[in-house]
Coordinates of C-alpha atoms and ligand atoms in Angstrom, one line a residue:
X1049 CA 94.7 15.3 121.1
X1050 CA 92.0 17.9 120.4
X1051 CA 89.7 18.9 123.1
X1052 CA 86.4 18.0 123.4
X1053 CA 83.8 19.2 126.2
X1054 CA 83.0 16.3 128.6
X1055 CA 80.3 15.2 131.5
X1056 CA 82.0 13.6 134.9
X1057 CA 79.4 11.1 134.7
X1058 CA 80.5 10.1 131.4
X1059 CA 77.1 10.9 129.8
X1060 CA 78.0 12.0 126.3
X1061 CA 78.5 15.8 125.0
X1062 CA 77.7 16.8 121.5
X1063 CA 78.3 20.5 122.2
X1064 CA 81.1 21.6 120.2
X1065 CA 84.3 23.4 121.6
X1066 CA 83.7 27.4 121.3
X1067 CA 84.7 30.2 122.3
X1068 CA 85.4 31.6 126.5
X1069 CA 84.0 34.8 127.6
X1070 CA 85.9 35.9 130.4
X1071 CA 85.9 38.5 133.1
X1072 CA 88.8 40.1 134.7
X1073 CA 88.6 41.5 138.3
X1074 CA 85.6 39.9 139.7
X1075 CA 86.7 39.3 143.4
X1076 CA 87.7 42.0 145.6
X1077 CA 90.7 40.3 146.7
X1078 CA 92.2 39.5 144.0
X1079 CA 91.9 43.3 142.2
X1080 CA 93.6 44.1 145.6
X1081 CA 96.5 41.4 144.9
X1082 CA 96.8 43.1 141.5
X1083 CA 96.8 46.3 142.9
X1084 CA 93.9 47.4 140.6
X1085 CA 90.7 49.0 140.9
X1086 CA 87.5 47.8 141.0
X1087 CA 85.7 48.5 137.2
X1088 CA 82.7 50.1 137.2
X1089 CA 81.0 47.4 135.2
X1090 CA 82.6 43.8 134.8
X1091 CA 85.9 44.2 132.4
X1092 CA 85.4 41.2 129.7
X1093 CA 88.0 39.5 127.5
X1094 CA 87.5 36.8 125.2
X1095 CA 89.8 33.3 124.4
X1096 CA 89.8 31.9 120.9
X1097 CA 88.1 28.0 121.0
X1098 CA 92.1 26.9 120.0
X1099 CA 92.6 28.4 123.9
X1100 CA 90.7 25.3 125.1
X1101 CA 92.7 22.3 126.4
X1102 CA 91.7 19.9 128.9
X1103 CA 92.6 20.4 132.5
X1104 CA 94.7 17.3 132.7
X1105 CA 98.3 16.0 132.9
X1106 CA 100.8 17.0 131.4
X1107 CA 99.6 20.7 131.6
X1108 CA 101.7 22.4 128.8
X1109 CA 103.0 26.0 129.2
X1110 CA 104.7 28.1 126.6
X1111 CA 108.0 28.2 127.5
X1112 CA 110.4 31.9 126.7
X1113 CA 107.6 33.8 127.2
X1114 CA 107.5 35.1 130.3
X1115 CA 105.9 34.0 133.7
X1116 CA 102.6 32.0 133.1
X1117 CA 99.9 32.5 136.3
X1118 CA 97.4 29.9 137.1
X1119 CA 94.1 31.8 138.0
X1120 CA 91.5 29.1 139.3
X1121 CA 87.9 30.1 138.4
X1122 CA 84.3 28.7 138.1
X1123 CA 83.5 27.9 134.7
X1124 CA 80.1 27.8 133.0
X1125 CA 79.2 25.7 129.8
X1126 CA 76.9 27.2 127.4
X1127 CA 74.1 24.5 126.2
X1128 CA 71.5 27.3 124.6
X1129 CA 72.1 30.6 122.4
X1130 CA 72.1 33.8 124.4
X1131 CA 71.8 36.9 122.9
X1132 CA 71.1 40.3 124.8
X1133 CA 68.9 37.6 127.6
X1134 CA 67.4 38.8 130.4
X1135 CA 68.3 37.3 133.8
X1136 CA 65.4 34.9 134.0
X1137 CA 67.1 33.2 130.7
X1138 CA 70.4 32.6 132.3
X1139 CA 70.3 29.0 134.0
X1140 CA 67.8 27.2 131.8
X1141 CA 70.7 27.8 129.3
X1142 CA 73.7 26.5 131.3
X1143 CA 74.7 22.8 130.4
X1144 CA 77.7 22.3 132.5
X1145 CA 79.3 23.3 135.6
X1146 CA 83.5 23.0 136.1
X1147 CA 86.4 24.5 137.1
X1148 CA 88.9 26.1 134.9
X1149 CA 92.5 27.4 135.2
X1150 CA 92.8 30.7 133.2
X1151 CA 96.4 30.5 132.5
X1152 CA 97.9 34.0 131.7
X1153 CA 101.1 35.5 130.4
X1154 CA 101.3 37.9 133.2
X1155 CA 105.0 39.5 132.4
X1156 CA 103.5 40.0 128.8
X1157 CA 99.9 40.9 130.2
X1158 CA 101.8 43.8 132.4
X1159 CA 103.6 44.7 129.6
X1160 CA 100.3 44.9 127.4
X1161 CA 98.9 46.9 129.8
X1162 CA 101.4 49.4 130.4
X1163 CA 101.4 50.0 126.7
X1164 CA 97.7 50.4 126.4
X1165 CA 97.4 47.6 124.2
X1166 CA 94.9 44.8 124.0
X1167 CA 95.4 41.5 126.2
X1168 CA 94.9 39.0 123.4
X1169 CA 98.4 37.7 123.6
X1170 CA 98.8 37.6 127.3
X1171 CA 95.3 35.4 127.8
X1172 CA 93.8 34.1 124.5
X1173 CA 97.1 31.9 123.4
X1174 CA 96.6 28.2 122.7
X1175 CA 96.1 26.4 125.5
X1176 CA 95.4 29.2 128.2
X1177 CA 92.1 27.7 128.6
X1178 CA 92.6 24.4 130.5
X1179 CA 89.1 23.0 131.6
X1180 CA 87.8 20.7 134.1
X1181 CA 84.7 18.1 132.7
X1182 CA 81.8 19.4 133.6
X1183 CA 78.8 18.4 136.3
X1184 CA 75.2 18.7 135.0
X1185 CA 73.9 21.4 136.8
X1186 CA 71.4 19.8 138.8
X1187 CA 74.2 17.9 140.5
X1188 CA 75.4 21.1 141.8
X1189 CA 73.6 23.5 144.4
X1190 CA 74.1 27.2 144.9
X1191 CA 76.3 28.4 142.1
X1192 CA 77.4 31.4 144.3
X1193 CA 78.4 29.1 147.2
X1194 CA 81.3 27.4 145.7
X1195 CA 84.7 26.5 147.1
X1196 CA 87.5 27.0 144.9
X1197 CA 91.1 25.9 145.5
X1198 CA 94.2 25.1 144.2
X1199 CA 97.3 23.5 145.5
X1200 CA 100.5 23.4 144.2
X1201 CA 103.5 21.2 145.3
X1202 CA 101.2 20.3 148.1
X1203 CA 100.9 24.0 149.3
X1204 CA 97.2 25.6 149.3
X1205 CA 97.7 28.6 147.3
X1206 CA 94.2 29.8 146.4
X1207 CA 91.2 29.3 148.6
X1208 CA 88.1 31.4 147.5
X1209 CA 84.2 31.0 147.4
X1210 CA 82.0 32.0 144.5
X1211 CA 80.2 34.0 147.0
X1212 CA 82.7 36.5 147.1
X1213 CA 82.0 37.4 143.3
X1214 CA 81.7 41.1 142.9
X1215 CA 79.4 40.6 139.8
X1216 CA 77.4 36.9 140.5
X1217 CA 76.8 34.7 137.7
X1218 CA 73.3 35.4 136.4
X1219 CA 73.6 39.1 135.9
X1220 CA 77.4 38.5 134.9
X1221 CA 75.9 36.4 132.1
X1222 CA 73.0 38.5 130.7
X1223 CA 75.7 41.7 130.8
X1224 CA 78.1 39.3 128.7
X1225 CA 75.5 38.8 125.8
X1226 CA 74.7 42.7 125.7
X1227 CA 78.0 42.4 123.8
X1228 CA 78.7 39.2 122.9
X1229 CA 75.8 36.2 121.5
X1230 CA 76.8 33.1 123.6
X1231 CA 76.6 29.9 121.5
X1232 CA 75.9 26.4 122.5
X1233 CA 79.6 25.1 123.1
X1234 CA 80.8 28.4 124.2
X1235 CA 82.2 28.8 128.2
X1236 CA 82.2 31.5 130.4
X1237 CA 85.0 31.9 132.9
X1238 CA 84.1 33.8 136.1
X1239 CA 87.0 35.5 137.5
X1240 CA 89.5 34.5 140.1
X1241 CA 89.8 35.1 143.8
X1242 CA 93.4 35.9 145.6
X1243 CA 96.3 33.8 145.2
X1244 CA 97.2 33.6 141.7
X1245 CA 100.6 32.8 141.1
X1246 CA 103.3 31.2 138.6
X1247 CA 103.6 28.0 137.4
X1248 CA 106.7 26.2 136.9
X1249 CA 107.5 23.2 134.8
X1250 CA 107.5 19.8 137.1
X1251 CA 104.9 21.5 139.4
X1252 CA 102.1 19.6 140.9
X1253 CA 98.6 20.7 140.8
X1254 CA 95.2 19.7 142.7
X1255 CA 92.2 21.9 141.4
X1256 CA 89.0 21.5 143.5
X1257 CA 85.5 22.8 143.0
X1258 CA 83.9 22.4 146.5
X1259 CA 83.5 18.5 147.2
X1260 CA 82.5 18.1 143.9
X1261 CA 85.6 18.3 141.4
X1262 CA 88.9 17.1 142.7
X1263 CA 91.7 17.3 139.7
X1264 CA 95.0 16.5 139.9
X1265 CA 97.5 17.6 137.3
X1266 CA 100.9 15.5 138.2
X1267 CA 102.9 17.4 135.8
X1268 CA 103.3 21.1 134.1
X1269 CA 105.2 20.9 131.5
X1270 CA 106.7 23.6 129.2
X1271 CA 106.3 23.9 125.3
X1272 CA 108.7 25.5 123.2
X1273 CA 107.2 27.9 120.9
X1274 CA 109.6 29.7 119.1
Ligands
ZN1990 ZN1 91.1 35.1 135.1

């Protein structure tokens, strides 16, 4: 079924499926586990609209393309256009708050990094941006104090807090709009805390945003892409 944005409370959502603008290396503990260096400015990349899928069961991952890693991230749904905006314009333009898995072909990403090539194949493939239904911003407290957790087969793998972001949501989105216009229906992914790891067919996941969102994925399933 084609992806469409949804609100958790069932309220209708007319925002179209847009692109996802993402930031890499936005949590210091994740920078460390990747043996990377902190960047002087946010490191941005984009997933096309065809990457967006519901974070639901079965969660499809491509087979035969090397390891697929989960990255649990705070996701913001954009409700109004933003171009070169100041920080004061960011929060009023946010229509929803959710949680995403930034699914990454890690082996391929490492090959591309080494070859100095763009990351699109590792980051922007069909189904690489799995999104929860969204809360209205008024249902969420401080965006910079939200626990992000992922459990795989009963074991806690990620347990971070958005207060650990290197570039917080508001300056991050303002920065993004210097380069990319955000349009209604676009989504912003804000980076992952430490604990990223591989998904295997048959895995069962629990993804949580504070005590606001708890999603169970009862099955990860491989999809043949060759
Ligand atoms: Zn990510």
